[in-house]
Short mmCIF file of N, CA, C and O in Angstrom, two decimals:
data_model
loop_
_atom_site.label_atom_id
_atom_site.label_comp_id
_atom_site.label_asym_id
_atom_site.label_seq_id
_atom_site.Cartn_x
_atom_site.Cartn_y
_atom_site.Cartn_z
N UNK A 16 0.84 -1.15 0.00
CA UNK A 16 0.00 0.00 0.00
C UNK A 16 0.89 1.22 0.00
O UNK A 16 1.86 1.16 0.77
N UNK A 17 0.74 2.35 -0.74
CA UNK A 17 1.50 3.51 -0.72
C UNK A 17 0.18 4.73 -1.21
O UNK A 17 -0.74 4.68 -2.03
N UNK A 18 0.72 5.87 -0.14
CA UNK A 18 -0.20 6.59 -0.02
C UNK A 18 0.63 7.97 -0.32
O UNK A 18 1.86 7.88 -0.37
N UNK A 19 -0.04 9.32 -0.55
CA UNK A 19 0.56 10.31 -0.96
C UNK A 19 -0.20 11.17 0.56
O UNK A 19 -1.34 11.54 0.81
N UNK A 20 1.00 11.22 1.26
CA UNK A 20 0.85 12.04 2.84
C UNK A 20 2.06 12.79 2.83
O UNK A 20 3.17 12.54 2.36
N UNK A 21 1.34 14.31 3.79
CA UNK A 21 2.54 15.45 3.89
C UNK A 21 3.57 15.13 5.28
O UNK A 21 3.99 16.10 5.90
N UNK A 22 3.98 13.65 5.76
CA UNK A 22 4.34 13.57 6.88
C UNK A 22 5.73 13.27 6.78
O UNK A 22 6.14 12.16 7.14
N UNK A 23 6.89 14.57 6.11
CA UNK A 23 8.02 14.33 5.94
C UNK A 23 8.95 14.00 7.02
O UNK A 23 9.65 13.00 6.87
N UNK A 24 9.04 14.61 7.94
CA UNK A 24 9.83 14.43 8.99
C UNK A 24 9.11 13.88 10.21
O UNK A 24 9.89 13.71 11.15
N UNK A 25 7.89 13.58 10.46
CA UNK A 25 7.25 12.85 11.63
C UNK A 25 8.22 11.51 11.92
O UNK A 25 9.03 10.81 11.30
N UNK A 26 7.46 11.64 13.67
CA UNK A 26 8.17 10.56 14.13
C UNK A 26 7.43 9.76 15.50
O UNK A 26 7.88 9.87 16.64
N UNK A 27 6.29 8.99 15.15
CA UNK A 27 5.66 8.91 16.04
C UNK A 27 5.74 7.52 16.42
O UNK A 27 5.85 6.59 15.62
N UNK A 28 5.69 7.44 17.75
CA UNK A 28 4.99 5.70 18.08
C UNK A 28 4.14 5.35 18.93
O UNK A 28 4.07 6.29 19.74
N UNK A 29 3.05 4.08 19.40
CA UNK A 29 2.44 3.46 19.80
C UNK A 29 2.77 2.45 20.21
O UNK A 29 3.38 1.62 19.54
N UNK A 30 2.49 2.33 21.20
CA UNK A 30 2.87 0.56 22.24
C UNK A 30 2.00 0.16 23.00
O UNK A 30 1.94 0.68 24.12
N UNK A 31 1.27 -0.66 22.70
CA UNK A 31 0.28 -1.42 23.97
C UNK A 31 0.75 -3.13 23.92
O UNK A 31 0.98 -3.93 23.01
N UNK A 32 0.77 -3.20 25.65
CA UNK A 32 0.53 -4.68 25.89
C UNK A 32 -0.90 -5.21 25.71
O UNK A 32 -1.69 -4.27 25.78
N UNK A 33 -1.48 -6.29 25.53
CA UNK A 33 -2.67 -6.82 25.29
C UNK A 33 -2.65 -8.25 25.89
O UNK A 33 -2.01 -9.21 25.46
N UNK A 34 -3.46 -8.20 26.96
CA UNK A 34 -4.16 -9.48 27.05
C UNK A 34 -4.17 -10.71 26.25
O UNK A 34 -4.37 -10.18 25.15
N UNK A 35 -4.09 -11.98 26.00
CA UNK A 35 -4.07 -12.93 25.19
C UNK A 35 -5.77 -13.61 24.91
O UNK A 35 -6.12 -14.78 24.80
N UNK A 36 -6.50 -12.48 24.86
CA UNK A 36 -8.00 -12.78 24.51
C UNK A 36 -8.53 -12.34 23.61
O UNK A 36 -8.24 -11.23 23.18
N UNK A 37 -9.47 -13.13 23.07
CA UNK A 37 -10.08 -12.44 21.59
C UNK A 37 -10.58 -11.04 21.89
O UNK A 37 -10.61 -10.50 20.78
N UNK A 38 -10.89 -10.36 22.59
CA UNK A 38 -11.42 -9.13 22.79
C UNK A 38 -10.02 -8.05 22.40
O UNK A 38 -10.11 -6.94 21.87
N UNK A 39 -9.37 -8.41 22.63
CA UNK A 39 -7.73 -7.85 22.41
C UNK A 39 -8.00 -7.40 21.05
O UNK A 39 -7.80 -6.21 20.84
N UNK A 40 -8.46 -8.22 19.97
CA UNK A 40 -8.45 -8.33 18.73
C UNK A 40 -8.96 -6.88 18.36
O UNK A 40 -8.33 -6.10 17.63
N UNK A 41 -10.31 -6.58 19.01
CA UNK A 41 -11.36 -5.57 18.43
C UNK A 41 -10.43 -4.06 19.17
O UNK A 41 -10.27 -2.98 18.59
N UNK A 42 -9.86 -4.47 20.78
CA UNK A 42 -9.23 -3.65 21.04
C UNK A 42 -8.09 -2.83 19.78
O UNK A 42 -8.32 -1.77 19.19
N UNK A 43 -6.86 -3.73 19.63
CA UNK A 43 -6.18 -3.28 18.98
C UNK A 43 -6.51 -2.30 17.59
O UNK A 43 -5.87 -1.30 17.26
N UNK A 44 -7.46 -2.77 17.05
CA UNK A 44 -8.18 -2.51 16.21
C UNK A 44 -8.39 -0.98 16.50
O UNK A 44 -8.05 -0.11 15.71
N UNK A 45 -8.66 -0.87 17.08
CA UNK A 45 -9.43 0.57 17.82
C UNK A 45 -8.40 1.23 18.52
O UNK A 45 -8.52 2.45 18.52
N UNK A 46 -7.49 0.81 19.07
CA UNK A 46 -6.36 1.61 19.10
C UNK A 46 -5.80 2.10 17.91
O UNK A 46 -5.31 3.22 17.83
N UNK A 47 -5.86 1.29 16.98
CA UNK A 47 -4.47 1.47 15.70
C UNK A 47 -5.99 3.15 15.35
O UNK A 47 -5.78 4.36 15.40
N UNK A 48 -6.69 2.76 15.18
CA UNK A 48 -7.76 3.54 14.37
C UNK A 48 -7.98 5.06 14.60
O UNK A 48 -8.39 5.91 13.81
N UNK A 49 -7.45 5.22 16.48
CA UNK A 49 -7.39 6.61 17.40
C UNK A 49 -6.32 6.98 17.10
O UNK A 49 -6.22 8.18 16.83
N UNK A 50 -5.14 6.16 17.03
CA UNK A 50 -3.54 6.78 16.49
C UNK A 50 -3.85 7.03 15.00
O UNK A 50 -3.57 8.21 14.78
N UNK A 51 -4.23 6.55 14.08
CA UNK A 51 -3.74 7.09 12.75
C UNK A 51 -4.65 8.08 12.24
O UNK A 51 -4.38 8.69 11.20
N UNK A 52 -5.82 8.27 12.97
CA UNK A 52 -6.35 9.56 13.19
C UNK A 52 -5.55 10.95 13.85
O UNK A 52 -5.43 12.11 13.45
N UNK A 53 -5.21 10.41 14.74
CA UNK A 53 -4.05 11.43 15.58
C UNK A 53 -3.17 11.23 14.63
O UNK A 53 -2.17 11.23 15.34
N UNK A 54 -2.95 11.14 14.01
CA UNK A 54 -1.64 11.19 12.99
C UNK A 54 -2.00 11.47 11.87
O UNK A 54 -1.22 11.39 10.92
N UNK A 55 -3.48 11.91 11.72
CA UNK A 55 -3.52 12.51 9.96
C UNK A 55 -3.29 11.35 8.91
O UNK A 55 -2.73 11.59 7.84
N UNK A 56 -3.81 9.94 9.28
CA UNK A 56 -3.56 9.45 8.43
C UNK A 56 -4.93 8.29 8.40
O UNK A 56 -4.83 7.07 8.30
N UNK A 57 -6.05 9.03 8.49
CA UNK A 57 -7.62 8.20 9.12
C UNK A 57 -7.82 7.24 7.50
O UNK A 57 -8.39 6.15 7.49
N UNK A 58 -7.14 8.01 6.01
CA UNK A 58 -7.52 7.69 5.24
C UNK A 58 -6.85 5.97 5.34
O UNK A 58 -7.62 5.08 4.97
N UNK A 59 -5.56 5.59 5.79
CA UNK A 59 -5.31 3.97 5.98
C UNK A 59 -6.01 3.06 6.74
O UNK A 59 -5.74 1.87 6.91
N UNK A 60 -7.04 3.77 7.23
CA UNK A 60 -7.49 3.14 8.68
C UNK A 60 -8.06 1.52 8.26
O UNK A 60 -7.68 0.51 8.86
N UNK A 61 -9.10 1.52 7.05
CA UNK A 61 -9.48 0.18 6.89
C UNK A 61 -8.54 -1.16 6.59
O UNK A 61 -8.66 -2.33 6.95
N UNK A 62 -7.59 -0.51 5.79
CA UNK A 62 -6.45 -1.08 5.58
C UNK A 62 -5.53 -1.89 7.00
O UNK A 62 -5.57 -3.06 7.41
N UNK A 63 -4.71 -0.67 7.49
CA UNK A 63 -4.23 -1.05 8.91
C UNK A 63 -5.11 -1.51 9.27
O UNK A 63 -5.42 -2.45 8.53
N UNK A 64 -6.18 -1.29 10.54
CA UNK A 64 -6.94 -1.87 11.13
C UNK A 64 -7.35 -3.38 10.69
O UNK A 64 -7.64 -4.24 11.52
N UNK A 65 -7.34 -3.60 9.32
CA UNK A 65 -7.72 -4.85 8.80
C UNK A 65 -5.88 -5.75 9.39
O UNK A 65 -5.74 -6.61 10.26
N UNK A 66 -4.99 -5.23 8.68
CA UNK A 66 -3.77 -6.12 8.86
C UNK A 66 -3.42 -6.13 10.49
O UNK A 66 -2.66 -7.00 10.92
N UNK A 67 -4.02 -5.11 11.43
CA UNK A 67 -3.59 -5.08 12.61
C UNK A 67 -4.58 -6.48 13.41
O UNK A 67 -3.97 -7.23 14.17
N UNK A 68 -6.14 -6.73 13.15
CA UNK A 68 -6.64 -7.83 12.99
C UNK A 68 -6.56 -8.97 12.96
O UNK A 68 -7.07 -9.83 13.68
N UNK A 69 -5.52 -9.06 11.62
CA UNK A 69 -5.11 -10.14 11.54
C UNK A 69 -3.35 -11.06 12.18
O UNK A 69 -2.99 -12.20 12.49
N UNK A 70 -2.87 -9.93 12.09
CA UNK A 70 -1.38 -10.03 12.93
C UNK A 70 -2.29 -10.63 14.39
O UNK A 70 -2.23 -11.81 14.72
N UNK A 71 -2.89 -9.86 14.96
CA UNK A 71 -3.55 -10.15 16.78
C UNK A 71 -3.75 -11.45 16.19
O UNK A 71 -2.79 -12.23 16.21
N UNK A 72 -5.04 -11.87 15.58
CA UNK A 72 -5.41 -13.26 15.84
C UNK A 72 -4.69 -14.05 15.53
O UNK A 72 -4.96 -15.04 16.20
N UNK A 73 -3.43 -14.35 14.54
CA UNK A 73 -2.63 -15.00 14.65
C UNK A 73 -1.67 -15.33 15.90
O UNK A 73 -1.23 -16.45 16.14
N UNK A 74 -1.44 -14.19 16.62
CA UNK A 74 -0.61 -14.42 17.58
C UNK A 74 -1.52 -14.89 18.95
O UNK A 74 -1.00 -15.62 19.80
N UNK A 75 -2.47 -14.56 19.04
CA UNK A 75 -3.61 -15.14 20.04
C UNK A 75 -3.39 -16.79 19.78
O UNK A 75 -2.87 -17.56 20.59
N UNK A 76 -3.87 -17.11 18.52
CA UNK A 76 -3.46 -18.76 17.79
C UNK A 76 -2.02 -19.42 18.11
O UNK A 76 -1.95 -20.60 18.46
N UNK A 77 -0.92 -18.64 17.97
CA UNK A 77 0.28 -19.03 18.18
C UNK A 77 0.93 -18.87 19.46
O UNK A 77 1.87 -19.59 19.81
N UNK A 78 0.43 -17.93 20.18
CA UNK A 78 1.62 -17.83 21.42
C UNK A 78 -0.19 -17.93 22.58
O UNK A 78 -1.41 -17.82 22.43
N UNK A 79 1.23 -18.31 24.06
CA UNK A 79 0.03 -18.02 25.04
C UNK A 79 0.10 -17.06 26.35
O UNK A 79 -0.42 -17.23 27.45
N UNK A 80 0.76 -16.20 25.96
CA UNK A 80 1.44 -14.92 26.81
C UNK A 80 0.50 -13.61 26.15
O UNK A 80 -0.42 -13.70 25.33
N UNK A 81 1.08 -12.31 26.82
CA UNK A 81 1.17 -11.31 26.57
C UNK A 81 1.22 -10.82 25.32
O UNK A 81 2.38 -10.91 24.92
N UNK A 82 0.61 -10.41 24.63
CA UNK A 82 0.62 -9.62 23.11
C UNK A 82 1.34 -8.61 23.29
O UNK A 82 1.57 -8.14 24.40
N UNK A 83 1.80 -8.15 22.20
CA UNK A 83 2.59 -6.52 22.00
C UNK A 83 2.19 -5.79 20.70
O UNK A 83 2.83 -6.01 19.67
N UNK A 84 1.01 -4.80 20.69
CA UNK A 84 1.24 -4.57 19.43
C UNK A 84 1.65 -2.70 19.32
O UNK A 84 1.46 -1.94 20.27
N UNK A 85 2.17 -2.30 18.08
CA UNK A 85 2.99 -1.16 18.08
C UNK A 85 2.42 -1.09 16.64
O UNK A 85 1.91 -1.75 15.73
N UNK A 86 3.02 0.60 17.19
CA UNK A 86 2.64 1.34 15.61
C UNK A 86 3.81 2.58 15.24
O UNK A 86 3.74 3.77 15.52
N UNK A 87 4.69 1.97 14.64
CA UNK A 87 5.56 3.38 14.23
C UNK A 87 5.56 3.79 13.37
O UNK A 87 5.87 3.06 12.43
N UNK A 88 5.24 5.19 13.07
CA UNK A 88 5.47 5.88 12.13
C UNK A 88 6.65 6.73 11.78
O UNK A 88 6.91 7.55 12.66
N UNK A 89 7.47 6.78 10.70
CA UNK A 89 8.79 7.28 10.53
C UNK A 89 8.54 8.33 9.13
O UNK A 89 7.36 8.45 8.81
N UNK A 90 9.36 8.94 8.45
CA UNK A 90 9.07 9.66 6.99
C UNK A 90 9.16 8.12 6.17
O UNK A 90 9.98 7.20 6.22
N UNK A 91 7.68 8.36 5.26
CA UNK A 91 7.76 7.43 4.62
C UNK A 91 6.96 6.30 4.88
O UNK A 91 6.33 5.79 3.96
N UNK A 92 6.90 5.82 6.08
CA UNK A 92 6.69 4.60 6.43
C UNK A 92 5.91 4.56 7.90
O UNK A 92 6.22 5.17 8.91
N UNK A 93 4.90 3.73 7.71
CA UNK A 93 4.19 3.59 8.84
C UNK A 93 4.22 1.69 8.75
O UNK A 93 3.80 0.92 7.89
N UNK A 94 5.01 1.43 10.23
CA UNK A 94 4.95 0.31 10.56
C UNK A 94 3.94 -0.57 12.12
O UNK A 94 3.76 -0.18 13.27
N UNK A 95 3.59 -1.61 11.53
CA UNK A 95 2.58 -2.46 12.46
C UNK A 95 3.37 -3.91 12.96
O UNK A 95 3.64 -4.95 12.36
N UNK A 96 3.55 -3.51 14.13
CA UNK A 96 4.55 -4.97 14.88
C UNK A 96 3.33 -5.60 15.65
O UNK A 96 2.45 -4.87 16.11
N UNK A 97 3.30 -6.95 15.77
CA UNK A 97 2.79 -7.92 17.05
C UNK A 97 3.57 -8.74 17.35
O UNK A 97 4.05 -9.44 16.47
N UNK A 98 3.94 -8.90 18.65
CA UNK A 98 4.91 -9.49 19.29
C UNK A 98 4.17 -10.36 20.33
O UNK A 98 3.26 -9.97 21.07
N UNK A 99 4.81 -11.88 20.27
CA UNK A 99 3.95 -12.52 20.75
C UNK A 99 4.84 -14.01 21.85
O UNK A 99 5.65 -14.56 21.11
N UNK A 100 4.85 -14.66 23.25
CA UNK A 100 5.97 -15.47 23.17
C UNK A 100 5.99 -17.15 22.00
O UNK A 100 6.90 -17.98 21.97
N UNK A 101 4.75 -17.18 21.22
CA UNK A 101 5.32 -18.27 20.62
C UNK A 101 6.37 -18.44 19.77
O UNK A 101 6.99 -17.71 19.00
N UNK A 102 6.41 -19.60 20.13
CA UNK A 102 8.07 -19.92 19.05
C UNK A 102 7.70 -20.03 17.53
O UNK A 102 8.46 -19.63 16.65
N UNK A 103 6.51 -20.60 17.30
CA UNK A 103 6.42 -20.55 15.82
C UNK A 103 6.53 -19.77 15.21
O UNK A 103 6.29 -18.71 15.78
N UNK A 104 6.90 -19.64 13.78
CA UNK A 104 7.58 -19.05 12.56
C UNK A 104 6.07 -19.09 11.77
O UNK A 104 5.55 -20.11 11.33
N UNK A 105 5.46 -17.63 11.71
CA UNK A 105 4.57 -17.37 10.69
C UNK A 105 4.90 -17.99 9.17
O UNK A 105 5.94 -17.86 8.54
N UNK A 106 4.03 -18.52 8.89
CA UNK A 106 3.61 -19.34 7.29
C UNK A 106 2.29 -18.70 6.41
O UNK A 106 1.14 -18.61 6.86
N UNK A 107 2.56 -18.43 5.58
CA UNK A 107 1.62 -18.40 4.42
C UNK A 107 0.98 -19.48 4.19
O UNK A 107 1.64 -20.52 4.08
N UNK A 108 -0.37 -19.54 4.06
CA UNK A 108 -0.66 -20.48 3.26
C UNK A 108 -1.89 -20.79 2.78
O UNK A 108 -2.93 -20.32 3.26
N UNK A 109 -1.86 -21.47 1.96
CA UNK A 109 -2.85 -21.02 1.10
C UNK A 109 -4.21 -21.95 1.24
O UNK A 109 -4.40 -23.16 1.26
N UNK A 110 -5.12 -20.70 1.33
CA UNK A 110 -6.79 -21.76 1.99
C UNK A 110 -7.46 -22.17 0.56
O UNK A 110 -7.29 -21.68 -0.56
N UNK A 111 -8.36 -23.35 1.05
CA UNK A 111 -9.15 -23.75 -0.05
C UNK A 111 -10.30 -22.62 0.48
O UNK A 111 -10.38 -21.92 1.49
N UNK A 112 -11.29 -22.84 -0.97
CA UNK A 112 -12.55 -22.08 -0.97
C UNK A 112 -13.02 -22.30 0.18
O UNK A 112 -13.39 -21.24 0.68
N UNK A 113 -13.22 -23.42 1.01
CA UNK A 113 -14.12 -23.73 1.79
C UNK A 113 -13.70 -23.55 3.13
O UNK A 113 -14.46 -23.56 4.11
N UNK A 114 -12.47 -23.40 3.17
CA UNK A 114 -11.73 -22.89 4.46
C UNK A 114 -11.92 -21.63 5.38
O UNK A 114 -11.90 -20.50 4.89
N UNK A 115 -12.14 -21.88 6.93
CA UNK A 115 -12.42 -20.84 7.36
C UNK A 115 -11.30 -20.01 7.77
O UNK A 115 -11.48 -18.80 7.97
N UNK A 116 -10.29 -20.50 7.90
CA UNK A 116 -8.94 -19.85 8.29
C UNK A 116 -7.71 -19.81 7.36
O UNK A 116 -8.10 -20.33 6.31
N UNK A 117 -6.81 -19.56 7.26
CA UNK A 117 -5.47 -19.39 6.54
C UNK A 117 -5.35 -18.14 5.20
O UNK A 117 -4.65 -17.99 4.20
N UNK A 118 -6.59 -17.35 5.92
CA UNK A 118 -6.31 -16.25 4.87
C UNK A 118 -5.35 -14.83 5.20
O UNK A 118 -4.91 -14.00 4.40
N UNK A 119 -5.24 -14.89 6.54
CA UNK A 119 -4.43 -14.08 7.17
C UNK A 119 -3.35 -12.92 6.44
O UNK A 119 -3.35 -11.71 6.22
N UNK A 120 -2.38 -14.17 6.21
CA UNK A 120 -1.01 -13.61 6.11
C UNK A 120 -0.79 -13.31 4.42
O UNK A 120 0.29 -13.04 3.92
N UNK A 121 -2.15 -13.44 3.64
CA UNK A 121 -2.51 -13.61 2.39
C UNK A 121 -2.87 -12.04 2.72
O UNK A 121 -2.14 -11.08 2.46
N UNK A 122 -3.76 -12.03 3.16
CA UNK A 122 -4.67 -10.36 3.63
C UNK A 122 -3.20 -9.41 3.75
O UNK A 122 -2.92 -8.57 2.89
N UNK A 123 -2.38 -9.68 4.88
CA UNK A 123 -1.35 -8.63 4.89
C UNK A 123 -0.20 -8.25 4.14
O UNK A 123 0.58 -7.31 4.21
N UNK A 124 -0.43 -10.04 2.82
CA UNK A 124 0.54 -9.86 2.01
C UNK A 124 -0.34 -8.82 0.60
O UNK A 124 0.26 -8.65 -0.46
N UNK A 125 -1.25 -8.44 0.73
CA UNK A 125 -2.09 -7.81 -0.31
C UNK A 125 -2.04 -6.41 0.33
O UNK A 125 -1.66 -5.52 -0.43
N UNK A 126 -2.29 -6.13 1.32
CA UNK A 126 -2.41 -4.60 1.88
C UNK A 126 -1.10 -4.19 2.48
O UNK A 126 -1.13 -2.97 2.67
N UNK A 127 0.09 -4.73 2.87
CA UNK A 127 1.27 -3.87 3.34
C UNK A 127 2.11 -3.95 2.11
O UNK A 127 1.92 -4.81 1.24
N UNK A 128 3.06 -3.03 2.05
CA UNK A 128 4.16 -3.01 1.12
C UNK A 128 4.98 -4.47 1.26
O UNK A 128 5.17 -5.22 0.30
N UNK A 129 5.29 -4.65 2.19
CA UNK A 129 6.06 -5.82 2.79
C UNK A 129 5.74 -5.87 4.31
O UNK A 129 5.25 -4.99 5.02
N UNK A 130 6.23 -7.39 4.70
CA UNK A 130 5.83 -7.86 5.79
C UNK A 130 6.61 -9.12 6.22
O UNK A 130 6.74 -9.97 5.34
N UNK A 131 7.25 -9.43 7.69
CA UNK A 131 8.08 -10.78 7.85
C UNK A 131 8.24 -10.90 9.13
O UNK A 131 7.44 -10.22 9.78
N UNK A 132 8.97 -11.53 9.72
CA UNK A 132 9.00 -11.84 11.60
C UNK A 132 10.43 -11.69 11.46
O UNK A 132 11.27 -11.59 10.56
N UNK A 133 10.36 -11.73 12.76
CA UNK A 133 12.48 -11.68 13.79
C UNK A 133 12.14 -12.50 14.98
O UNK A 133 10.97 -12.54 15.36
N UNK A 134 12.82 -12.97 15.44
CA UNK A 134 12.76 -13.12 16.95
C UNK A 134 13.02 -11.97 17.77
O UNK A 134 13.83 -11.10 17.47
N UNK A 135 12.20 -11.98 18.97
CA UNK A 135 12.28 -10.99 20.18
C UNK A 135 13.30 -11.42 21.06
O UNK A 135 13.63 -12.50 21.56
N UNK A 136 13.84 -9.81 21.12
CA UNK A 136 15.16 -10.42 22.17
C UNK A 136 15.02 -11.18 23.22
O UNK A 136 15.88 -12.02 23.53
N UNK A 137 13.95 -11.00 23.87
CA UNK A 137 13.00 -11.69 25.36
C UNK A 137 12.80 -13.10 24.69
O UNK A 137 12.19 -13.78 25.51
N UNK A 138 13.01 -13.77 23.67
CA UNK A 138 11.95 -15.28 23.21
C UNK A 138 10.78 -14.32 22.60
O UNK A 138 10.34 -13.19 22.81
N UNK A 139 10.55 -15.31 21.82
CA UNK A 139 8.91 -15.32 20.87
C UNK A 139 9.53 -14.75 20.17
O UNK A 139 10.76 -14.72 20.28
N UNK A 140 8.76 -14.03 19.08
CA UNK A 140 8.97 -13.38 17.90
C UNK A 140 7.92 -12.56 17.84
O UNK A 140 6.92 -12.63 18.56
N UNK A 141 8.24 -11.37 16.57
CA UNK A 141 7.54 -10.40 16.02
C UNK A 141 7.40 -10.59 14.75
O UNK A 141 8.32 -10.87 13.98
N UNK A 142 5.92 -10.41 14.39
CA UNK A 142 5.95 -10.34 12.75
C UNK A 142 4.97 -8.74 12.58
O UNK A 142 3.93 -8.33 13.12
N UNK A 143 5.70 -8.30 11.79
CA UNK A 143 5.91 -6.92 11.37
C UNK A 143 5.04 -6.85 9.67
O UNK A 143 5.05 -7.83 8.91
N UNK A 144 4.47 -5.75 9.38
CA UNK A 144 4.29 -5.35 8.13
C UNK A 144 4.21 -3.76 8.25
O UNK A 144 3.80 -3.05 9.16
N UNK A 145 4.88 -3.40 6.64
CA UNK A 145 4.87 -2.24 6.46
C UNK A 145 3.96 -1.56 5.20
O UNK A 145 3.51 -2.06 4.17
N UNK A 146 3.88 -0.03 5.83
CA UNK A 146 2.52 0.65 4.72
C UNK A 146 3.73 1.88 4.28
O UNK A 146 4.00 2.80 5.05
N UNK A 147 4.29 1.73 3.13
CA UNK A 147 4.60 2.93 2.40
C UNK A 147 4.20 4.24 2.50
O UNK A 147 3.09 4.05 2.01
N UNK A 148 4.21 5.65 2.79
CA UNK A 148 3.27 6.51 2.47
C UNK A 148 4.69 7.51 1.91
O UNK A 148 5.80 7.60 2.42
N UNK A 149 4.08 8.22 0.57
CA UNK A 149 4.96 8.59 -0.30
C UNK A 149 4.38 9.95 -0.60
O UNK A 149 4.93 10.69 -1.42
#
């Protein structure tokens, strides 16, 4: 996704811990949605909010700790981290028609510029995607 925004030199960020419950999900959601409003940038909101969605419920699925999700914005670039303690390594993959799950990482590979995990210095990992704004 790349967007045409006047936010040359901004430098903002967001950090919330989250609960490991589906309610977290709608939370985050609604956080990302109050920041990129506060940031002049309400026009990404369905977008983010959709990939911020889907990062949570994956990591709800994969880890059974503490969530982390973040929002930095830099010139250029607005990034979406969830940090989570499972050990698993996010996968793509690809759902049949009839499938109710595995569309995820499909969704964030269609709406961020790019997107991938690291390990967290603490254990678990982060998987990250980024939104261009140009």
């Amino acid at each position: 996704m790349s967007i045409t925004m006047g936010h040359c030199g901004v430098h903002e960020e967001f950090r919330r811990d989250l609960f490991p419950v589906p309610s977290s999900v709608q939370l985050g959601r609604d956080l990302a949605e109050v920041h990129l409003n506060k940031w002049g940038l309400a026009v990404l909101a369905d977008d983010v909010t959709l990939i911020v969605s889907e990062l949570l419920t994956n990591a709800l699925t994969a880890g059974q700790g503490m969530i982390t999700l973040s929002l930095s914005l830099r010139p250029g670039v607005l990034t979406i981290e969830v940090a989570d303690v499972g050990s698993g390594v996010p996968r793509r993959r690809k759902a049949r028609k009839d499938d109710v799950n595995g569309r995820g990482l499909q969704i964030v590979e269609h709406l961020a510029e790019s997107w991938g995990h690291r390990s967290a210095p603490d254990g678990g990992k982060v998987v990250w995607a980024r939104c261009l704004l140009s």
